[in-house]
Structures are given as C-alpha cells and as structure tokens.
Amino acid sequence: EDQVTQSPEALRLQEGESSSLNCSYTVSGLRGLFWYRQDPGKGPEFLFTLYSAGEEKEKERLKATLTKKESFLHITAPKPEDSATYLCAVQARAGGSYIPTFGRGTSLIVHP
Amino acid sequence: DTEVTQTPKHLVMGMTNKKSLKCEQHMGHRAMYWYKQKAKKPPELMFVYSYEKLSINESVPSRFSPECPNSSLLNLHLHALQPEDSALYLCASSPSTGITEAFFGQGTRLTVV
C-alpha cells in the first residue's frame, strides 16, 4: 500500500530560525511529488512539483528537494507569514489512472 | 487565470435537504476533483473526472452525487446527508489526470444539522 508520512506533525520556530520538514514515501511507480501550503479554512496552495531524485525547486524562503525515499522542504529565515500547514502529496500509478495521496501535513508556527 | 472558484463558501443544511456545491475553472484543465477534508486531516479524494467522464469514485456513499456538465464546471449534489458529513469540501483541477499539479478552490464549509 502506498504511504506518505510527514514529520514533524507540528513545528514551532522563532522568526529567522531555519528548519526542514520531511516527507517520506513508499509508492510504486512515483510520477511526481507535490508540496502544498494550506492556511486554516482555505484550500491548499500549490508550491512545488518534484519528479526525480536529485531535483530541487526554490521559491522565496522555501526550497524543496527529493531523494528516492523522501523529500525535504527547507525553510530559510522564516517569517510569521510562513505559518501554515504544509502538505506533501505523491502521485502514483493505480491501473490506468494516477491517484494523489496526501500526507497528514506539518503544522508550522513561526513566532515573531 | 489560475483560479478555481467554489460556491457557496459556507453551507448549512438539514439532513432532509438537497443542495449542490459548484466549482468552476477556466484554465482549460481536463481533470477535476472533489476532496473532503476534516479538521486537522489531509484532503481525502472523493471523485475524479477526466475529460468530463467520471474516472474514479473512491467508494463514496450515494448521498453524494457528482456531475460534470462541461469541461469548466463541476457540481456535487448532496442529499440526505448525515452530521458526520460536515467538512470542508474542496474542488481542484489539473491539466490531466497524468499531471496532478492541482489547483484548489477555497472550499465550501459544509455543516449538516
């Protein structure tokens, strides 16, 4: 069974304190790994897609990396506005379709 | 325009009511999705439409009935819901089911009383 595990469940940082979120996965036939940001009561906002091991993507203070078993979302010098839940999803083949499987997310709080 | 628009934003309905949730996108995406999300849980896939045809139904109870009238619109018809169906219902779209860089709407907060 395909699985996506995110850690930690919750993370509290001081403004400027860099850290990383982890997404480990066990899927057969990975077609892509996605990172989303979700604010309370809102829909997830797409951040990055990673397709192959070694790939990296950056956007402002966020950098996503991918290995054969896990992905990291590095947050450099975070600001309070980076507080949100960060979701990881993998897209794996299921017969003739591709079904996205989400992890439970990491709730990030950045204190000023 | 990278927007997926969902209406209404909030909905309160009784267990005997019939209501519909609506979703619209104008990005030319040919895959559209309904997700259900409970508090502090990840989105849970309900239905997938590909080229206006239902391609995936994740064993969702028949009190939820999806409809895709055209490539830009997706509806979710609700009937005889239970209080445990209260959740945030999210619509998403992607270029195809082979590319699920999905764009999500802001959701409909549904409360069943």
PDB file of C-alpha atoms in Angstrom:
ATOM      1  CA  GLU A   1       0.000   0.000   0.000  1.00  0.00           C
ATOM      2  CA  ASP A   2       1.303   3.415  -0.960  1.00  0.00           C
ATOM      3  CA  GLN A   3       2.117   5.593   2.018  1.00  0.00           C
ATOM      4  CA  VAL A   4       3.162   9.157   2.682  1.00  0.00           C
ATOM      5  CA  THR A   5       4.464  10.147   6.116  1.00  0.00           C
ATOM      6  CA  GLN A   6       5.222  13.704   7.122  1.00  0.00           C
ATOM      7  CA  SER A   7       7.275  14.778  10.114  1.00  0.00           C
ATOM      8  CA  PRO A   8       7.194  16.501  12.431  1.00  0.00           C
ATOM      9  CA  GLU A   9       3.446  16.815  12.968  1.00  0.00           C
ATOM     10  CA  ALA A  10       3.919  20.299  14.358  1.00  0.00           C
ATOM     11  CA  LEU A  11       6.849  22.692  14.405  1.00  0.00           C
ATOM     12  CA  ARG A  12       7.299  25.971  16.230  1.00  0.00           C
ATOM     13  CA  LEU A  13      10.094  28.272  15.116  1.00  0.00           C
ATOM     14  CA  GLN A  14      11.299  31.701  16.017  1.00  0.00           C
ATOM     15  CA  GLU A  15      11.412  34.196  13.184  1.00  0.00           C
ATOM     16  CA  GLY A  16      14.702  33.694  11.340  1.00  0.00           C
ATOM     17  CA  GLU A  17      15.252  30.158  12.666  1.00  0.00           C
ATOM     18  CA  SER A  18      15.736  27.910   9.627  1.00  0.00           C
ATOM     19  CA  SER A  19      14.477  24.316   9.632  1.00  0.00           C
ATOM     20  CA  SER A  20      13.306  21.452   7.427  1.00  0.00           C
ATOM     21  CA  LEU A  21      10.100  19.479   7.034  1.00  0.00           C
ATOM     22  CA  ASN A  22      10.232  15.857   5.949  1.00  0.00           C
ATOM     23  CA  CYS A  23       8.013  13.791   3.663  1.00  0.00           C
ATOM     24  CA  SER A  24       8.894  10.114   3.320  1.00  0.00           C
ATOM     25  CA  TYR A  25       7.065   7.918   0.863  1.00  0.00           C
ATOM     26  CA  THR A  26       6.691   4.338  -0.240  1.00  0.00           C
ATOM     27  CA  VAL A  27       5.000   4.169  -3.606  1.00  0.00           C
ATOM     28  CA  SER A  28       5.453   2.066  -6.675  1.00  0.00           C
ATOM     29  CA  GLY A  29       5.846   3.993  -9.888  1.00  0.00           C
ATOM     30  CA  LEU A  30       6.233   7.508  -8.481  1.00  0.00           C
ATOM     31  CA  ARG A  31       5.096  10.037 -11.046  1.00  0.00           C
ATOM     32  CA  GLY A  32       5.585  13.156  -9.008  1.00  0.00           C
ATOM     33  CA  LEU A  33       5.792  14.584  -5.502  1.00  0.00           C
ATOM     34  CA  PHE A  34       3.962  17.793  -4.670  1.00  0.00           C
ATOM     35  CA  TRP A  35       4.198  20.301  -1.866  1.00  0.00           C
ATOM     36  CA  TYR A  36       1.253  22.467  -0.894  1.00  0.00           C
ATOM     37  CA  ARG A  37       0.698  25.157   1.688  1.00  0.00           C
ATOM     38  CA  GLN A  38      -2.693  25.362   3.418  1.00  0.00           C
ATOM     39  CA  ASP A  39      -3.947  28.195   5.584  1.00  0.00           C
ATOM     40  CA  PRO A  40      -6.762  27.449   8.075  1.00  0.00           C
ATOM     41  CA  GLY A  41     -10.154  27.107   6.399  1.00  0.00           C
ATOM     42  CA  LYS A  42      -8.677  27.608   2.921  1.00  0.00           C
ATOM     43  CA  GLY A  43      -7.842  25.322   0.031  1.00  0.00           C
ATOM     44  CA  PRO A  44      -4.253  24.087  -0.441  1.00  0.00           C
ATOM     45  CA  GLU A  45      -1.997  26.352  -2.468  1.00  0.00           C
ATOM     46  CA  PHE A  46       0.351  24.596  -4.876  1.00  0.00           C
ATOM     47  CA  LEU A  47       4.060  25.213  -4.189  1.00  0.00           C
ATOM     48  CA  PHE A  48       6.304  22.697  -5.997  1.00  0.00           C
ATOM     49  CA  THR A  49       6.422  19.567  -8.103  1.00  0.00           C
ATOM     50  CA  LEU A  50       9.440  17.258  -7.993  1.00  0.00           C
ATOM     51  CA  TYR A  51       9.771  14.373 -10.420  1.00  0.00           C
ATOM     52  CA  SER A  52      13.139  12.723  -9.947  1.00  0.00           C
ATOM     53  CA  ALA A  53      15.763  12.130  -7.268  1.00  0.00           C
ATOM     54  CA  GLY A  54      18.227  14.979  -7.030  1.00  0.00           C
ATOM     55  CA  GLU A  55      15.767  17.564  -8.242  1.00  0.00           C
ATOM     56  CA  GLU A  56      15.459  20.841  -6.321  1.00  0.00           C
ATOM     57  CA  LYS A  57      12.993  23.724  -6.584  1.00  0.00           C
ATOM     58  CA  GLU A  58      13.071  27.095  -4.842  1.00  0.00           C
ATOM     59  CA  LYS A  59      10.564  29.829  -4.151  1.00  0.00           C
ATOM     60  CA  GLU A  60      11.403  32.745  -1.886  1.00  0.00           C
ATOM     61  CA  ARG A  61      12.355  31.242   1.502  1.00  0.00           C
ATOM     62  CA  LEU A  62      11.324  27.712   0.535  1.00  0.00           C
ATOM     63  CA  LYS A  63      13.427  25.024  -1.111  1.00  0.00           C
ATOM     64  CA  ALA A  64      12.189  21.519  -1.884  1.00  0.00           C
ATOM     65  CA  THR A  65      14.470  18.548  -2.534  1.00  0.00           C
ATOM     66  CA  LEU A  66      13.795  14.945  -3.498  1.00  0.00           C
ATOM     67  CA  THR A  67      15.583  11.635  -2.938  1.00  0.00           C
ATOM     68  CA  LYS A  68      14.410   8.134  -3.800  1.00  0.00           C
ATOM     69  CA  LYS A  69      12.667   7.772  -0.440  1.00  0.00           C
ATOM     70  CA  GLU A  70      11.903  11.243   0.857  1.00  0.00           C
ATOM     71  CA  SER A  71      11.529  14.925   0.204  1.00  0.00           C
ATOM     72  CA  PHE A  72      12.528  17.862   2.336  1.00  0.00           C
ATOM     73  CA  LEU A  73      11.037  21.314   2.444  1.00  0.00           C
ATOM     74  CA  HIS A  74      13.711  23.650   3.760  1.00  0.00           C
ATOM     75  CA  ILE A  75      12.563  26.962   5.188  1.00  0.00           C
ATOM     76  CA  THR A  76      15.289  29.591   5.416  1.00  0.00           C
ATOM     77  CA  ALA A  77      14.889  32.516   7.812  1.00  0.00           C
ATOM     78  CA  PRO A  78      11.129  32.042   8.153  1.00  0.00           C
ATOM     79  CA  LYS A  79       8.731  34.888   8.837  1.00  0.00           C
ATOM     80  CA  PRO A  80       5.421  34.769  10.745  1.00  0.00           C
ATOM     81  CA  GLU A  81       3.550  34.817   7.425  1.00  0.00           C
ATOM     82  CA  ASP A  82       5.070  31.416   6.629  1.00  0.00           C
ATOM     83  CA  SER A  83       2.880  29.932   9.377  1.00  0.00           C
ATOM     84  CA  ALA A  84       0.597  27.344   7.757  1.00  0.00           C
ATOM     85  CA  THR A  85       0.150  23.623   7.308  1.00  0.00           C
ATOM     86  CA  TYR A  86       2.471  22.183   4.677  1.00  0.00           C
ATOM     87  CA  LEU A  87       1.132  19.155   2.829  1.00  0.00           C
ATOM     88  CA  CYS A  88       3.066  16.673   0.774  1.00  0.00           C
ATOM     89  CA  ALA A  89       1.358  14.530  -1.850  1.00  0.00           C
ATOM     90  CA  VAL A  90       2.643  11.805  -4.136  1.00  0.00           C
ATOM     91  CA  GLN A  91       1.162  10.773  -7.424  1.00  0.00           C
ATOM     92  CA  ALA A  92       1.416   7.094  -8.115  1.00  0.00           C
ATOM     93  CA  ARG A  93       0.051   4.897 -10.832  1.00  0.00           C
ATOM     94  CA  ALA A  94      -3.072   2.899  -9.979  1.00  0.00           C
ATOM     95  CA  GLY A  95      -4.070   0.839 -13.003  1.00  0.00           C
ATOM     96  CA  GLY A  96      -4.666   3.303 -15.788  1.00  0.00           C
ATOM     97  CA  SER A  97      -5.041   6.295 -13.510  1.00  0.00           C
ATOM     98  CA  TYR A  98      -2.884   8.399 -11.235  1.00  0.00           C
ATOM     99  CA  ILE A  99      -4.190   8.990  -7.767  1.00  0.00           C
ATOM    100  CA  PRO A 100      -2.681  11.626  -5.496  1.00  0.00           C
ATOM    101  CA  THR A 101      -2.054  10.500  -1.921  1.00  0.00           C
ATOM    102  CA  PHE A 102      -1.624  13.195   0.721  1.00  0.00           C
ATOM    103  CA  GLY A 103       0.374  13.059   3.923  1.00  0.00           C
ATOM    104  CA  ARG A 104      -1.155  14.363   7.155  1.00  0.00           C
ATOM    105  CA  GLY A 105       0.820  17.591   6.951  1.00  0.00           C
ATOM    106  CA  THR A 106       3.173  19.577   9.174  1.00  0.00           C
ATOM    107  CA  SER A 107       1.662  22.494  11.059  1.00  0.00           C
ATOM    108  CA  LEU A 108       4.250  25.275  11.157  1.00  0.00           C
ATOM    109  CA  ILE A 109       4.034  28.240  13.511  1.00  0.00           C
ATOM    110  CA  VAL A 110       6.630  30.990  13.246  1.00  0.00           C
ATOM    111  CA  HIS A 111       6.781  33.328  16.222  1.00  0.00           C
ATOM    112  CA  PRO A 112       7.886  36.950  15.743  1.00  0.00           C
TER     113      PRO A 112
ATOM    114  CA  ASP B   1      -6.152  32.986 -14.541  1.00  0.00           C
ATOM    115  CA  THR B   2      -5.101  30.215 -12.143  1.00  0.00           C
ATOM    116  CA  GLU B   3      -8.261  30.296 -10.119  1.00  0.00           C
ATOM    117  CA  VAL B   4     -10.711  27.625  -9.133  1.00  0.00           C
ATOM    118  CA  THR B   5     -13.919  29.184  -7.853  1.00  0.00           C
ATOM    119  CA  GLN B   6     -16.204  27.359  -5.465  1.00  0.00           C
ATOM    120  CA  THR B   7     -19.664  28.402  -4.347  1.00  0.00           C
ATOM    121  CA  PRO B   8     -21.064  28.736  -1.816  1.00  0.00           C
ATOM    122  CA  LYS B   9     -18.282  29.416   0.687  1.00  0.00           C
ATOM    123  CA  HIS B  10     -20.430  28.253   3.591  1.00  0.00           C
ATOM    124  CA  LEU B  11     -23.484  25.996   3.645  1.00  0.00           C
ATOM    125  CA  VAL B  12     -25.698  24.809   6.483  1.00  0.00           C
ATOM    126  CA  MET B  13     -28.216  22.137   5.577  1.00  0.00           C
ATOM    127  CA  GLY B  14     -30.599  19.825   7.324  1.00  0.00           C
ATOM    128  CA  MET B  15     -30.466  16.081   6.922  1.00  0.00           C
ATOM    129  CA  THR B  16     -33.520  16.088   4.637  1.00  0.00           C
ATOM    130  CA  ASN B  17     -32.341  18.907   2.372  1.00  0.00           C
ATOM    131  CA  LYS B  18     -30.999  18.725  -1.153  1.00  0.00           C
ATOM    132  CA  LYS B  19     -28.230  21.143  -2.050  1.00  0.00           C
ATOM    133  CA  SER B  20     -25.435  21.469  -4.594  1.00  0.00           C
ATOM    134  CA  LEU B  21     -21.863  22.638  -4.458  1.00  0.00           C
ATOM    135  CA  LYS B  22     -20.423  24.285  -7.543  1.00  0.00           C
ATOM    136  CA  CYS B  23     -16.910  24.565  -8.907  1.00  0.00           C
ATOM    137  CA  GLU B  24     -15.618  26.431 -11.948  1.00  0.00           C
ATOM    138  CA  GLN B  25     -12.234  26.757 -13.620  1.00  0.00           C
ATOM    139  CA  HIS B  26     -11.151  28.491 -16.829  1.00  0.00           C
ATOM    140  CA  MET B  27      -7.613  27.150 -17.142  1.00  0.00           C
ATOM    141  CA  GLY B  28      -8.516  24.599 -19.794  1.00  0.00           C
ATOM    142  CA  HIS B  29      -7.835  21.778 -17.349  1.00  0.00           C
ATOM    143  CA  ARG B  30      -9.368  18.451 -18.301  1.00  0.00           C
ATOM    144  CA  ALA B  31      -9.198  16.780 -14.880  1.00  0.00           C
ATOM    145  CA  MET B  32     -11.345  17.906 -11.972  1.00  0.00           C
ATOM    146  CA  TYR B  33     -11.536  16.537  -8.451  1.00  0.00           C
ATOM    147  CA  TRP B  34     -13.689  16.614  -5.343  1.00  0.00           C
ATOM    148  CA  TYR B  35     -11.994  16.215  -1.976  1.00  0.00           C
ATOM    149  CA  LYS B  36     -13.382  16.125   1.545  1.00  0.00           C
ATOM    150  CA  GLN B  37     -11.282  17.468   4.403  1.00  0.00           C
ATOM    151  CA  LYS B  38     -11.970  17.135   8.104  1.00  0.00           C
ATOM    152  CA  ALA B  39     -10.228  19.323  10.676  1.00  0.00           C
ATOM    153  CA  LYS B  40      -6.518  18.591  11.090  1.00  0.00           C
ATOM    154  CA  LYS B  41      -6.684  15.825   8.473  1.00  0.00           C
ATOM    155  CA  PRO B  42      -5.362  15.744   4.892  1.00  0.00           C
ATOM    156  CA  PRO B  43      -7.721  16.104   1.922  1.00  0.00           C
ATOM    157  CA  GLU B  44      -9.455  12.829   1.126  1.00  0.00           C
ATOM    158  CA  LEU B  45     -10.145  12.113  -2.548  1.00  0.00           C
ATOM    159  CA  MET B  46     -13.808  11.513  -3.402  1.00  0.00           C
ATOM    160  CA  PHE B  47     -14.194  11.723  -7.189  1.00  0.00           C
ATOM    161  CA  VAL B  48     -12.085  12.330 -10.279  1.00  0.00           C
ATOM    162  CA  TYR B  49     -13.419  13.489 -13.629  1.00  0.00           C
ATOM    163  CA  SER B  50     -11.264  13.168 -16.707  1.00  0.00           C
ATOM    164  CA  TYR B  51     -12.483  14.793 -19.919  1.00  0.00           C
ATOM    165  CA  GLU B  52     -15.921  15.197 -18.332  1.00  0.00           C
ATOM    166  CA  LYS B  53     -16.237  11.498 -17.556  1.00  0.00           C
ATOM    167  CA  LEU B  54     -16.150  10.061 -14.060  1.00  0.00           C
ATOM    168  CA  SER B  55     -12.933   8.089 -13.843  1.00  0.00           C
ATOM    169  CA  ILE B  56     -12.561   7.494 -10.106  1.00  0.00           C
ATOM    170  CA  ASN B  57     -15.146   7.108  -7.354  1.00  0.00           C
ATOM    171  CA  GLU B  58     -13.419   6.354  -4.076  1.00  0.00           C
ATOM    172  CA  SER B  59     -16.334   4.332  -2.663  1.00  0.00           C
ATOM    173  CA  VAL B  60     -18.247   7.462  -1.762  1.00  0.00           C
ATOM    174  CA  PRO B  61     -21.828   6.981  -0.404  1.00  0.00           C
ATOM    175  CA  SER B  62     -24.584   7.615  -2.942  1.00  0.00           C
ATOM    176  CA  ARG B  63     -25.857  10.604  -0.961  1.00  0.00           C
ATOM    177  CA  PHE B  64     -23.013  12.430  -2.756  1.00  0.00           C
ATOM    178  CA  SER B  65     -23.610  12.671  -6.490  1.00  0.00           C
ATOM    179  CA  PRO B  66     -21.064  14.375  -8.758  1.00  0.00           C
ATOM    180  CA  GLU B  67     -21.811  15.928 -12.108  1.00  0.00           C
ATOM    181  CA  CYS B  68     -19.574  17.469 -14.768  1.00  0.00           C
ATOM    182  CA  PRO B  69     -21.799  19.441 -17.180  1.00  0.00           C
ATOM    183  CA  ASN B  70     -18.825  20.683 -19.231  1.00  0.00           C
ATOM    184  CA  SER B  71     -15.069  20.963 -19.082  1.00  0.00           C
ATOM    185  CA  SER B  72     -15.189  24.077 -16.887  1.00  0.00           C
ATOM    186  CA  LEU B  73     -17.840  23.102 -14.365  1.00  0.00           C
ATOM    187  CA  LEU B  74     -18.102  20.507 -11.649  1.00  0.00           C
ATOM    188  CA  ASN B  75     -21.024  20.048  -9.296  1.00  0.00           C
ATOM    189  CA  LEU B  76     -21.527  17.955  -6.194  1.00  0.00           C
ATOM    190  CA  HIS B  77     -25.166  17.203  -5.401  1.00  0.00           C
ATOM    191  CA  LEU B  78     -25.945  16.485  -1.773  1.00  0.00           C
ATOM    192  CA  HIS B  79     -28.978  14.651  -0.437  1.00  0.00           C
ATOM    193  CA  ALA B  80     -29.891  13.131   2.922  1.00  0.00           C
ATOM    194  CA  LEU B  81     -26.527  13.891   4.456  1.00  0.00           C
ATOM    195  CA  GLN B  82     -25.506  12.960   7.966  1.00  0.00           C
ATOM    196  CA  PRO B  83     -23.895  15.235  10.597  1.00  0.00           C
ATOM    197  CA  GLU B  84     -20.619  13.345  10.136  1.00  0.00           C
ATOM    198  CA  ASP B  85     -20.542  14.624   6.541  1.00  0.00           C
ATOM    199  CA  SER B  86     -19.816  18.102   7.892  1.00  0.00           C
ATOM    200  CA  ALA B  87     -16.405  19.088   6.492  1.00  0.00           C
ATOM    201  CA  LEU B  88     -14.557  21.360   4.094  1.00  0.00           C
ATOM    202  CA  TYR B  89     -15.281  20.256   0.530  1.00  0.00           C
ATOM    203  CA  LEU B  90     -12.535  21.126  -1.895  1.00  0.00           C
ATOM    204  CA  CYS B  91     -12.603  21.201  -5.661  1.00  0.00           C
ATOM    205  CA  ALA B  92      -9.382  21.007  -7.656  1.00  0.00           C
ATOM    206  CA  SER B  93      -8.339  20.882 -11.273  1.00  0.00           C
ATOM    207  CA  SER B  94      -5.215  19.839 -13.154  1.00  0.00           C
ATOM    208  CA  PRO B  95      -4.201  19.730 -16.821  1.00  0.00           C
ATOM    209  CA  SER B  96      -4.941  15.988 -16.901  1.00  0.00           C
ATOM    210  CA  THR B  97      -5.002  13.018 -14.550  1.00  0.00           C
ATOM    211  CA  GLY B  98      -1.440  12.325 -15.688  1.00  0.00           C
ATOM    212  CA  ILE B  99      -0.335  15.683 -14.334  1.00  0.00           C
ATOM    213  CA  THR B 100      -1.748  16.390 -10.926  1.00  0.00           C
ATOM    214  CA  GLU B 101      -0.184  19.746 -10.172  1.00  0.00           C
ATOM    215  CA  ALA B 102      -3.610  20.559  -8.889  1.00  0.00           C
ATOM    216  CA  PHE B 103      -5.045  23.972  -8.262  1.00  0.00           C
ATOM    217  CA  PHE B 104      -7.543  24.017  -5.428  1.00  0.00           C
ATOM    218  CA  GLY B 105     -10.513  26.224  -4.763  1.00  0.00           C
ATOM    219  CA  GLN B 106     -11.052  27.848  -1.394  1.00  0.00           C
ATOM    220  CA  GLY B 107     -13.570  25.205  -0.422  1.00  0.00           C
ATOM    221  CA  THR B 108     -17.124  25.070   0.833  1.00  0.00           C
ATOM    222  CA  ARG B 109     -17.508  24.734   4.589  1.00  0.00           C
ATOM    223  CA  LEU B 110     -20.486  22.388   4.962  1.00  0.00           C
ATOM    224  CA  THR B 111     -22.359  21.916   8.205  1.00  0.00           C
ATOM    225  CA  VAL B 112     -25.110  19.286   8.404  1.00  0.00           C
ATOM    226  CA  VAL B 113     -27.578  19.821  11.228  1.00  0.00           C
TER     227      VAL B 113
END
